[in-house]
Amino acid sequence: MSPTSKPAQVHYAYQQIAGEIEAQILRGDLKPGDQLPGETELANMFGVTRSTLREGLRQLESDGLVHRPTPRRLEVTVPQAGQMATRSSRAMALMRVTFRELSQVTVMTEPLAARLAAAHGTDDEIEQLQVLHAALVAAEGDMARTIDLDEQFHTRIAEMGRNRVLGLAREPIALLLFRGFTQIVPFAPKFYNRQIEAHSNVLGALRDRDADRAEKWARMHIEDFWRGAQLAGLEDEIALNPRALS
Amino acid sequence: MSPTSKPAQVHYAYQQIAGEIEAQILRGDLKPGDQLPGETELANMFGVTRSTLREGLRQLESDGLVHRPTPRRLEVTVPQAGQMATRSSRAMALMRVTFRELSQVTVMTEPLAARLAAAHGTDDEIEQLQVLHAALVAAEGDMARTIDLDEQFHTRIAEMGRNRVLGLAREPIALLLFRGFTQIVPFAPKFYNRQIEAHSNVLGALRDRDADRAEKWARMHIEDFWRGAQLAGLEDEIALNPRALS
DNA sequence: AGTATCATACTGTCGGACAGTGGAACCAGT
DNA sequence: ACTGGTTCCACTGTCCGACAGTATGATACT
């Protein structure tokens, strides 16, 4: 019953191949960076045609367990965070999750990220964050760029926390939530400036290595975002039209 | 630069096919439940061979955007939470995340889940949770079963919160963390009983619809887990050997 | 009408083939 | 001997054609 142990009927050859290689990776027989044999050879090893083998490979590729730096080289790899985030965002968008759902989670993740960043971020990273913030301020008016930089700002903080689990968990969520910016700003003119201010305060707290203050301002930042959504009457609205993710 | 808008070089035919169908789904031209034409017809539509088309389909399948209820029927679907969780867990296991990383996040997610459950769970769900808890108590000694039920208990609470975003975010994490149970119990004999007790208290709070108390006990529950890991000296140990996920 | 049978169409897999190309071996020049 | 360029080969992406097994819908039967 456990979601991780379901040796369900995987009778199809291409699934068996994907499963077998996956098992070898998880078992450690194949380590990230290892190069796999050519398709013909692999096909022989598994006793199938190249066509069948390729279908299996496509699946592994899509799972992020192998990838091709160049068409000629097929190597084992650990799933990339960005790839996982995209998949997750897409899933949530298709589920038509609401601003409420996103906010409820983000109001926990971002403050945690800020707290961890205060503890583990390097001076250099804080400096870079300052630069990013300056760019964000300078981008006033350009909505697309603002959203992009805003997302980067938050992600950068999360990275500073040295917690990859948090990184994986929050990225797809933040990705969706911050896109909602566009829908909120028109309803709350002052909103934009308050966001900038909050960023400044988080930045300041990080510089002082004040975890509590960083956490507090991050929380206020998100709560403010949520209030903006409420003002705009978007609480239970779909956060993002899936088509925006194309 | 945005992770969602990368029309990178997708020159390969099978990638274009996957991309095109994916776009149609995100755009809403294809809705979950819709049935797709046969492979031959699709291949003609895209002007490629069936072999090539199939490679594209395998990718979509693996992404969870389409699936085959029966080999004959190929239909559009929204990615299943369980599938995403498995992928995520696997990625984290391969990244060799530590107990520390998992705990830091879980100590936020589970209390939030408990709080939301107190607010939105139905009486019926609380009853079912009681049954599950009873089974958990009865399973004393059977480690594998205990872990399985424990994970179910937490997941059930998360579902009661009616927040799909939280569900997606916490599932893969909880999946990994609770498996660590095995490594902790030997070091902390009393640990097991305290976990049961905590569950009881959360359950009681839910029954009283006391969100604060539910949240508090959930937090204590996780913090206790974390202390157990510390007692066992596992703070920075790999939470789960990837091979356990095969 | 409900059930059983049959025919058809479609999937999973196979085998072979070919153009384009990236890498490696090989050769030449200094 | 080492570097730089050329050639050749292996390998990928794609195509074509084929076949067994089977699920699905159509047909026939009770």
Coordinates of C-alpha atoms (C1' of nucleotides) in Angstrom, one line a residue:
Chain A
M1 CA 0.0 0.0 0.0
S2 CA 2.9 2.3 0.6
P3 CA 3.3 4.7 -2.3
T4 CA 6.9 3.8 -2.8
S5 CA 6.6 0.0 -2.9
K6 CA 4.2 -0.9 -5.7
P7 CA 5.7 -3.5 -7.9
A8 CA 2.4 -3.3 -9.8
Q9 CA 2.0 -5.2 -13.0
V10 CA 4.8 -3.7 -15.1
H11 CA 4.5 -6.2 -17.9
Y12 CA 5.3 -3.9 -20.7
A13 CA 8.9 -4.3 -21.8
Y14 CA 9.7 -0.6 -22.0
Q15 CA 8.4 -0.1 -18.4
Q16 CA 10.5 -3.0 -17.2
I17 CA 13.6 -1.4 -18.8
A18 CA 12.9 2.0 -17.2
G19 CA 12.2 0.2 -13.9
E20 CA 15.3 -1.8 -14.0
I21 CA 17.6 1.1 -14.8
E22 CA 15.8 3.2 -12.2
A23 CA 16.4 0.4 -9.6
Q24 CA 20.1 0.3 -10.5
I25 CA 20.3 4.0 -9.9
L26 CA 18.5 3.9 -6.6
R27 CA 20.5 0.9 -5.6
G28 CA 23.7 2.8 -6.3
D29 CA 25.0 0.5 -9.0
L30 CA 24.7 3.5 -11.3
K31 CA 25.9 6.8 -9.8
P32 CA 25.2 10.3 -11.1
G33 CA 27.7 11.1 -13.8
D34 CA 28.1 7.6 -15.0
Q35 CA 27.8 7.2 -18.7
L36 CA 25.5 4.5 -20.1
P37 CA 26.3 2.3 -23.1
G38 CA 25.0 3.0 -26.5
E39 CA 21.4 2.2 -27.4
T40 CA 22.2 -0.8 -29.5
E41 CA 24.2 -2.3 -26.7
L42 CA 21.6 -1.5 -24.1
A43 CA 18.9 -3.0 -26.3
N44 CA 20.9 -6.2 -26.6
M45 CA 21.5 -6.3 -22.8
F46 CA 17.8 -6.1 -22.2
G47 CA 16.9 -8.3 -25.1
V48 CA 14.6 -5.9 -26.8
T49 CA 14.7 -3.8 -29.9
R50 CA 16.1 -0.3 -30.0
S51 CA 12.6 1.1 -30.5
T52 CA 11.4 -0.5 -27.3
L53 CA 14.5 0.5 -25.4
R54 CA 14.1 4.1 -26.5
E55 CA 10.6 4.3 -25.1
G56 CA 12.0 3.2 -21.8
L57 CA 14.8 5.8 -22.0
R58 CA 12.4 8.6 -22.8
Q59 CA 10.6 7.8 -19.6
L60 CA 13.7 7.9 -17.5
E61 CA 14.7 11.1 -19.2
S62 CA 11.5 12.7 -18.4
D63 CA 11.8 11.5 -14.8
G64 CA 15.1 13.3 -14.7
L65 CA 17.1 10.3 -13.8
V66 CA 19.2 10.3 -17.0
H67 CA 19.9 13.1 -19.5
R68 CA 21.9 13.8 -22.6
P69 CA 24.4 16.7 -22.3
T70 CA 25.0 16.0 -26.0
P71 CA 23.0 13.6 -28.1
R72 CA 25.9 11.2 -28.1
R73 CA 26.3 11.0 -24.3
L74 CA 23.7 9.5 -22.1
E75 CA 24.5 9.8 -18.4
V76 CA 22.9 9.2 -15.1
T77 CA 21.9 12.3 -13.2
V78 CA 20.0 13.4 -10.1
P79 CA 16.7 15.1 -10.8
Q80 CA 17.2 18.9 -11.2
A81 CA 15.2 21.1 -8.8
G82 CA 14.1 23.4 -11.6
Q83 CA 12.6 20.5 -13.6
M84 CA 10.7 19.2 -10.6
A85 CA 9.4 22.7 -9.8
T86 CA 8.1 23.1 -13.3
R87 CA 6.3 19.8 -13.2
S88 CA 4.8 20.6 -9.8
S89 CA 3.7 24.1 -10.8
R90 CA 2.0 22.6 -13.8
A91 CA 0.2 20.1 -11.8
M92 CA -1.0 22.7 -9.3
A93 CA -2.1 25.0 -12.1
L94 CA -4.1 22.1 -13.7
M95 CA -5.6 21.4 -10.3
R96 CA -6.7 25.0 -10.4
V97 CA -5.5 25.7 -6.9
T98 CA -6.6 28.9 -5.3
F99 CA -4.8 31.9 -3.9
R100 CA -5.9 30.8 -0.5
E101 CA -4.2 27.4 -0.8
L102 CA -1.0 28.9 -2.0
S103 CA -1.0 31.7 0.6
Q104 CA -1.6 29.3 3.5
V105 CA 1.5 27.4 2.6
T106 CA 3.7 30.3 1.5
V107 CA 3.1 32.1 4.8
M108 CA 5.0 29.3 6.4
T109 CA 7.7 28.5 3.9
E110 CA 9.0 32.0 3.2
P111 CA 9.4 33.0 6.9
L112 CA 11.2 29.7 7.4
A113 CA 13.4 30.4 4.5
A114 CA 14.2 33.9 5.8
R115 CA 15.1 32.5 9.2
L116 CA 17.4 29.9 7.8
A117 CA 19.0 32.4 5.5
A118 CA 19.8 34.7 8.4
A119 CA 21.6 31.8 10.0
H120 CA 23.4 30.2 7.1
G121 CA 23.7 32.9 4.3
T122 CA 27.2 34.1 3.5
D123 CA 28.0 37.8 3.4
D124 CA 28.6 37.4 -0.3
E125 CA 25.1 36.1 -0.8
I126 CA 23.6 38.9 1.1
E127 CA 25.5 41.3 -1.1
Q128 CA 24.1 39.7 -4.2
L129 CA 20.7 39.8 -2.7
Q130 CA 21.2 43.6 -2.3
V131 CA 22.0 43.9 -6.0
L132 CA 19.0 41.9 -6.9
H133 CA 16.8 44.1 -4.7
A134 CA 18.2 47.2 -6.4
A135 CA 17.3 45.8 -9.8
L136 CA 13.8 45.0 -8.5
V137 CA 13.4 48.6 -7.4
A138 CA 14.7 49.9 -10.7
A139 CA 12.2 47.7 -12.6
E140 CA 9.2 49.6 -11.4
G141 CA 6.6 49.6 -14.0
D142 CA 7.7 46.6 -15.9
M143 CA 5.4 44.0 -14.5
A144 CA 6.9 41.0 -16.1
R145 CA 10.4 41.9 -15.0
T146 CA 9.2 42.7 -11.5
I147 CA 7.6 39.3 -11.1
D148 CA 10.6 37.6 -12.4
L149 CA 13.0 39.5 -10.0
D150 CA 10.6 39.1 -7.1
E151 CA 10.6 35.4 -7.6
Q152 CA 14.4 35.3 -7.9
F153 CA 14.7 37.3 -4.7
H154 CA 12.7 34.8 -2.7
T155 CA 14.3 31.8 -4.3
R156 CA 17.8 33.3 -3.5
I157 CA 16.8 33.6 0.1
A158 CA 15.6 30.1 0.2
E159 CA 18.9 28.9 -1.3
M160 CA 20.8 30.8 1.4
G161 CA 19.0 28.7 4.0
R162 CA 20.9 25.6 2.9
N163 CA 17.9 23.4 3.0
R164 CA 17.2 21.6 -0.2
V165 CA 14.0 20.1 1.0
L166 CA 12.6 23.5 1.6
G167 CA 13.9 24.6 -1.8
L168 CA 12.1 21.8 -3.5
A169 CA 8.9 22.3 -1.6
R170 CA 8.5 26.0 -1.9
E171 CA 9.7 26.7 -5.5
P172 CA 6.7 25.5 -7.4
I173 CA 4.4 27.2 -5.0
A174 CA 6.2 30.5 -5.0
L175 CA 6.3 30.3 -8.8
L176 CA 2.5 30.2 -9.0
L177 CA 1.8 32.7 -6.2
F178 CA 4.0 35.5 -7.3
R179 CA 2.5 35.4 -10.8
G180 CA -0.7 36.5 -9.1
F181 CA 0.9 39.8 -8.5
T182 CA -0.5 40.9 -11.8
Q183 CA -4.0 40.3 -10.7
I184 CA -3.6 42.0 -7.4
V185 CA -1.8 45.2 -8.1
P186 CA -4.6 46.9 -10.0
F187 CA -6.8 46.5 -7.0
A188 CA -4.3 47.7 -4.4
P189 CA -2.2 50.6 -5.7
K190 CA -0.1 50.9 -2.5
F191 CA 0.6 47.2 -2.6
Y192 CA 3.6 47.5 -4.9
N193 CA 5.5 49.9 -2.6
R194 CA 4.7 47.9 0.5
Q195 CA 6.2 44.8 -1.2
I196 CA 9.4 46.7 -1.9
E197 CA 9.5 48.0 1.7
A198 CA 9.1 44.5 3.0
H199 CA 12.0 43.3 0.9
S200 CA 14.2 46.0 2.3
N201 CA 13.3 45.1 5.8
V202 CA 14.1 41.4 5.2
L203 CA 17.3 42.3 3.6
G204 CA 18.2 44.5 6.6
A205 CA 17.5 41.8 9.0
L206 CA 19.6 39.3 7.1
R207 CA 22.4 41.8 7.1
D208 CA 22.1 42.0 10.9
R209 CA 21.9 38.3 11.1
D210 CA 18.7 38.7 13.0
A211 CA 16.7 35.5 12.3
D212 CA 13.7 36.6 14.3
R213 CA 13.3 39.9 12.5
A214 CA 14.0 38.3 9.1
E215 CA 11.3 35.7 9.8
K216 CA 8.8 38.4 11.1
W217 CA 9.2 40.6 8.0
A218 CA 9.0 37.7 5.7
R219 CA 5.7 36.7 7.3
M220 CA 4.4 40.2 7.1
H221 CA 5.4 40.3 3.5
I222 CA 3.4 37.3 2.7
E223 CA 0.5 38.2 4.9
D224 CA 0.4 41.5 3.1
F225 CA 0.3 39.7 -0.2
W226 CA -2.6 37.6 1.1
R227 CA -4.5 40.7 2.2
G228 CA -3.9 42.1 -1.3
A229 CA -5.6 39.1 -2.7
Q230 CA -8.5 39.5 -0.4
L231 CA -8.9 43.1 -1.3
A232 CA -9.0 42.1 -4.9
G233 CA -11.6 39.4 -4.0
L234 CA -9.4 36.6 -5.2
E235 CA -9.3 34.4 -2.2
D236 CA -10.9 31.5 -3.9
E237 CA -9.9 32.3 -7.4
I238 CA -7.7 30.2 -9.5
A239 CA -4.3 31.4 -8.9
L240 CA -3.0 31.1 -12.4
N241 CA -4.5 30.1 -15.6
P242 CA -2.6 27.0 -16.7
R243 CA -2.0 28.5 -20.1
A244 CA 0.3 31.1 -18.6
L245 CA 2.7 28.2 -17.9
S246 CA 3.2 27.2 -21.5
Chain B
M1 CA 14.9 33.3 -17.5
S2 CA 11.7 32.3 -15.8
P3 CA 11.6 28.6 -15.3
T4 CA 8.3 28.3 -17.0
S5 CA 9.0 30.2 -20.2
K6 CA 11.8 28.4 -21.9
P7 CA 11.1 27.8 -25.5
A8 CA 14.6 26.3 -25.5
Q9 CA 15.8 24.4 -28.6
V10 CA 13.3 21.6 -28.8
H11 CA 14.4 20.5 -32.2
Y12 CA 13.7 16.8 -31.8
A13 CA 10.4 15.6 -33.2
Y14 CA 9.4 13.6 -30.2
Q15 CA 10.0 16.6 -27.9
Q16 CA 7.9 18.8 -30.2
I17 CA 5.1 16.4 -30.1
A18 CA 5.1 16.2 -26.3
G19 CA 5.4 19.9 -26.1
E20 CA 2.6 20.5 -28.5
I21 CA 0.2 18.2 -26.8
E22 CA 1.2 19.6 -23.4
A23 CA 0.5 23.1 -24.6
Q24 CA -2.9 22.0 -25.8
I25 CA -3.6 20.6 -22.4
L26 CA -2.4 23.7 -20.6
R27 CA -4.3 25.9 -23.0
G28 CA -7.4 24.0 -22.3
D29 CA -8.0 22.7 -25.8
L30 CA -7.7 19.3 -24.3
K31 CA -9.4 18.8 -20.9
P32 CA -8.8 16.1 -18.4
G33 CA -10.9 13.1 -19.3
D34 CA -10.7 13.8 -23.1
Q35 CA -9.7 10.8 -25.1
L36 CA -7.0 11.1 -27.7
P37 CA -7.0 9.6 -31.2
G38 CA -5.2 6.4 -32.0
E39 CA -1.5 6.4 -32.4
T40 CA -1.6 6.0 -36.2
E41 CA -3.9 9.0 -36.5
L42 CA -1.9 11.1 -34.1
A43 CA 1.3 10.2 -36.0
N44 CA -0.3 11.3 -39.2
M45 CA -1.5 14.6 -37.6
F46 CA 2.0 15.4 -36.5
G47 CA 3.6 14.0 -39.7
V48 CA 5.8 11.6 -38.0
T49 CA 6.1 7.8 -37.7
R50 CA 4.4 5.9 -35.0
S51 CA 7.7 5.1 -33.4
T52 CA 8.5 8.8 -33.0
L53 CA 5.1 9.6 -31.8
R54 CA 5.3 6.9 -29.2
E55 CA 8.4 8.4 -27.7
G56 CA 6.6 11.7 -27.3
L57 CA 3.7 9.9 -25.7
R58 CA 6.0 8.1 -23.2
Q59 CA 7.2 11.4 -22.0
L60 CA 3.7 12.8 -21.5
E61 CA 2.7 9.7 -19.8
S62 CA 5.7 9.9 -17.4
D63 CA 4.8 13.6 -16.8
G64 CA 1.4 12.4 -15.7
L65 CA -0.4 14.5 -18.3
V66 CA -1.9 11.5 -20.1
H67 CA -2.5 7.9 -19.0
R68 CA -3.9 4.7 -20.2
P69 CA -6.8 3.3 -18.1
T70 CA -6.6 0.4 -20.5
P71 CA -4.1 -0.1 -23.3
R72 CA -6.6 0.9 -25.8
R73 CA -7.7 4.2 -24.3
L74 CA -5.4 7.1 -24.1
E75 CA -6.8 10.0 -22.1
V76 CA -5.8 13.4 -20.8
T77 CA -5.5 13.6 -17.0
V78 CA -4.3 15.9 -14.3
P79 CA -1.1 14.7 -12.6
Q80 CA -1.8 12.5 -9.6
A81 CA -0.5 13.6 -6.3
G82 CA 0.8 10.2 -5.4
Q83 CA 2.9 10.0 -8.6
M84 CA 4.3 13.5 -8.0
A85 CA 5.2 12.6 -4.4
T86 CA 7.0 9.5 -5.4
R87 CA 9.1 11.4 -8.0
S88 CA 9.9 14.1 -5.4
S89 CA 10.8 11.6 -2.7
R90 CA 13.1 9.9 -5.1
A91 CA 14.8 13.1 -6.0
M92 CA 15.3 14.0 -2.4
A93 CA 16.6 10.6 -1.6
L94 CA 19.1 10.8 -4.4
M95 CA 20.1 14.3 -3.2
R96 CA 20.9 12.6 0.1
V97 CA 19.0 15.1 2.1
T98 CA 19.5 15.0 5.9
F99 CA 17.1 14.5 8.8
R100 CA 17.8 18.1 9.7
E101 CA 16.5 19.4 6.3
L102 CA 13.4 17.2 6.5
S103 CA 12.6 18.1 10.1
Q104 CA 13.0 21.8 9.6
V105 CA 10.3 21.7 6.9
T106 CA 8.1 19.1 8.5
V107 CA 7.9 21.1 11.8
M108 CA 6.1 23.7 9.8
T109 CA 3.9 21.6 7.5
E110 CA 2.4 19.2 9.9
P111 CA 1.2 21.8 12.4
L112 CA -0.3 23.7 9.6
A113 CA -2.0 20.6 8.4
A114 CA -3.4 19.9 11.9
R115 CA -4.6 23.5 12.2
L116 CA -6.4 23.3 8.9
A117 CA -7.8 19.9 9.6
A118 CA -9.4 21.2 12.8
A119 CA -11.1 23.9 10.8
H120 CA -12.2 21.9 7.8
G121 CA -12.3 18.2 8.6
T122 CA -15.7 16.6 8.7
D123 CA -16.9 14.6 11.7
D124 CA -16.8 11.5 9.5
E125 CA -13.1 12.1 8.7
I126 CA -12.3 12.5 12.3
E127 CA -14.0 9.2 13.0
Q128 CA -12.0 7.4 10.3
L129 CA -8.8 9.0 11.8
Q130 CA -9.7 7.4 15.1
V131 CA -10.0 4.0 13.5
L132 CA -6.6 4.5 11.8
H133 CA -5.1 5.5 15.1
A134 CA -6.5 2.4 16.8
A135 CA -4.9 0.3 14.1
L136 CA -1.6 2.0 14.7
V137 CA -1.7 1.3 18.4
A138 CA -2.5 -2.3 17.6
A139 CA 0.4 -2.6 15.2
E140 CA 2.9 -2.2 18.0
G141 CA 6.0 -4.2 17.2
D142 CA 5.4 -4.4 13.5
M143 CA 7.8 -1.7 12.4
A144 CA 6.9 -1.7 8.7
R145 CA 3.2 -1.6 9.4
T146 CA 3.7 1.1 12.0
I147 CA 5.5 3.3 9.6
D148 CA 2.9 2.8 6.9
L149 CA 0.0 3.6 9.3
D150 CA 1.9 6.6 10.8
E151 CA 2.4 8.1 7.3
Q152 CA -1.3 7.4 6.5
F153 CA -2.3 9.1 9.7
H154 CA -0.5 12.3 8.9
T155 CA -1.5 12.3 5.2
R156 CA -5.2 11.8 6.2
I157 CA -4.9 14.9 8.5
A158 CA -3.4 16.9 5.6
E159 CA -6.2 15.9 3.3
M160 CA -8.7 17.0 5.9
G161 CA -7.3 20.5 5.7
R162 CA -8.6 20.9 2.1
N163 CA -5.4 22.4 0.9
R164 CA -4.0 20.6 -2.1
V165 CA -0.9 22.7 -2.2
L166 CA 0.0 21.7 1.3
G167 CA -0.8 18.1 0.3
L168 CA 1.5 18.1 -2.6
A169 CA 4.3 19.9 -0.7
R170 CA 4.3 17.8 2.4
E171 CA 3.7 14.3 1.1
P172 CA 7.1 13.5 -0.4
I173 CA 8.8 15.0 2.7
A174 CA 6.7 13.1 5.2
L175 CA 7.3 10.0 3.2
L176 CA 11.0 10.2 3.7
L177 CA 11.0 11.5 7.2
F178 CA 8.8 8.9 8.7
R179 CA 10.8 6.1 7.3
G180 CA 13.6 7.3 9.5
F181 CA 11.5 6.0 12.4
T182 CA 13.3 2.7 12.0
Q183 CA 16.7 4.3 12.6
I184 CA 15.5 6.3 15.6
V185 CA 13.5 3.9 17.7
P186 CA 16.5 1.7 18.7
F187 CA 18.2 4.8 20.2
A188 CA 15.1 6.1 22.1
P189 CA 13.0 3.3 23.6
K190 CA 10.4 5.7 25.0
F191 CA 10.1 7.3 21.7
Y192 CA 7.5 5.0 20.3
N193 CA 5.1 5.6 23.1
R194 CA 5.4 9.3 23.0
Q195 CA 4.5 9.3 19.3
I196 CA 1.4 7.4 20.0
E197 CA 0.5 9.8 22.8
A198 CA 1.1 12.8 20.6
H199 CA -1.3 11.3 18.0
S200 CA -3.9 10.8 20.6
N201 CA -3.6 14.4 21.6
V202 CA -3.9 15.7 18.1
L203 CA -6.9 13.5 17.5
G204 CA -8.5 14.9 20.7
A205 CA -7.9 18.5 19.6
L206 CA -9.4 17.8 16.3
R207 CA -12.4 16.3 17.9
D208 CA -12.8 19.5 19.9
R209 CA -12.2 21.6 16.8
D210 CA -9.4 23.3 18.7
A211 CA -7.1 24.5 16.0
D212 CA -4.5 25.9 18.3
R213 CA -4.2 22.8 20.4
A214 CA -4.1 20.6 17.3
E215 CA -1.3 22.7 15.9
K216 CA 0.6 22.7 19.2
W217 CA 0.5 19.0 19.6
A218 CA 1.4 18.4 16.0
R219 CA 4.4 20.7 16.5
M220 CA 5.4 18.9 19.6
H221 CA 5.0 15.6 17.8
I222 CA 7.5 16.6 15.1
E223 CA 9.9 18.3 17.5
D224 CA 9.9 15.2 19.5
F225 CA 10.8 13.3 16.4
W226 CA 13.6 15.7 15.7
R227 CA 14.9 15.3 19.2
G228 CA 14.8 11.5 18.7
A229 CA 17.0 12.0 15.6
Q230 CA 19.4 14.1 17.6
L231 CA 19.5 11.5 20.4
A232 CA 20.4 9.0 17.8
G233 CA 23.0 11.4 16.4
L234 CA 21.4 11.4 13.0
E235 CA 21.0 15.2 12.5
D236 CA 23.1 15.3 9.5
E237 CA 22.7 11.8 8.4
I238 CA 21.2 10.8 5.1
A239 CA 17.5 10.4 5.9
L240 CA 16.9 7.5 3.7
N241 CA 19.1 5.3 1.6
P242 CA 17.7 5.7 -1.9
R243 CA 17.6 1.9 -2.4
A244 CA 14.8 1.7 0.1
L245 CA 12.6 3.5 -2.4
S246 CA 12.9 0.9 -5.1
Chain C
dA1 C1' -33.8 -7.1 -25.0
dG2 C1' -30.0 -9.4 -23.2
dT3 C1' -26.2 -12.3 -24.1
dA4 C1' -22.8 -14.5 -26.8
dT5 C1' -19.7 -14.5 -30.8
dC6 C1' -17.0 -12.5 -34.2
dA7 C1' -14.5 -9.2 -36.7
dT8 C1' -11.8 -5.2 -36.6
dA9 C1' -8.7 -2.0 -35.2
dC10 C1' -5.1 -0.8 -32.4
dT11 C1' -1.3 -1.5 -29.2
dG12 C1' 3.2 -3.4 -28.0
dT13 C1' 7.2 -5.2 -30.1
dC14 C1' 10.2 -6.4 -33.7
dG15 C1' 13.7 -5.9 -37.5
dG16 C1' 15.9 -3.3 -40.7
dA17 C1' 17.4 1.0 -42.9
dC18 C1' 19.4 5.7 -43.7
dA19 C1' 20.9 10.6 -43.2
dG20 C1' 23.4 13.6 -40.2
dT21 C1' 26.8 14.4 -36.9
dG22 C1' 30.0 14.5 -33.0
dG23 C1' 34.2 12.0 -31.4
dA24 C1' 38.1 9.6 -32.0
dA25 C1' 41.8 8.0 -34.5
dC26 C1' 45.0 9.3 -37.8
dC27 C1' 48.0 12.1 -40.4
dA28 C1' 50.6 16.3 -41.3
dG29 C1' 53.1 20.3 -40.2
dT30 C1' 56.2 22.8 -37.3
Chain D
dA1 C1' 56.9 15.0 -29.7
dC2 C1' 53.2 18.0 -29.7
dT3 C1' 49.6 20.6 -31.9
dG4 C1' 46.2 21.2 -35.5
dG5 C1' 43.5 19.5 -39.1
dT6 C1' 41.2 15.8 -41.7
dT7 C1' 38.9 11.4 -42.2
dC8 C1' 36.3 7.9 -40.8
dC9 C1' 33.2 5.5 -37.9
dA10 C1' 29.8 4.8 -34.6
dC11 C1' 25.7 6.2 -32.9
dT12 C1' 21.5 8.9 -32.6
dG13 C1' 17.0 10.5 -34.5
dT14 C1' 13.7 9.2 -37.7
dC15 C1' 11.4 6.3 -40.9
dC16 C1' 9.1 2.1 -43.0
dG17 C1' 6.9 -2.1 -42.7
dA18 C1' 5.2 -6.1 -40.2
dC19 C1' 3.0 -9.3 -36.9
dA20 C1' 0.9 -11.3 -32.7
dG21 C1' -2.4 -10.6 -29.1
dT22 C1' -6.3 -8.5 -27.5
dA23 C1' -9.9 -5.2 -26.2
dT24 C1' -13.9 -3.0 -28.3
dG25 C1' -17.7 -2.5 -30.9
dA26 C1' -20.8 -4.9 -34.2
dT27 C1' -23.4 -8.7 -35.2
dA28 C1' -26.1 -12.8 -34.5
dC29 C1' -28.6 -15.6 -31.5
dT30 C1' -31.9 -17.0 -27.8

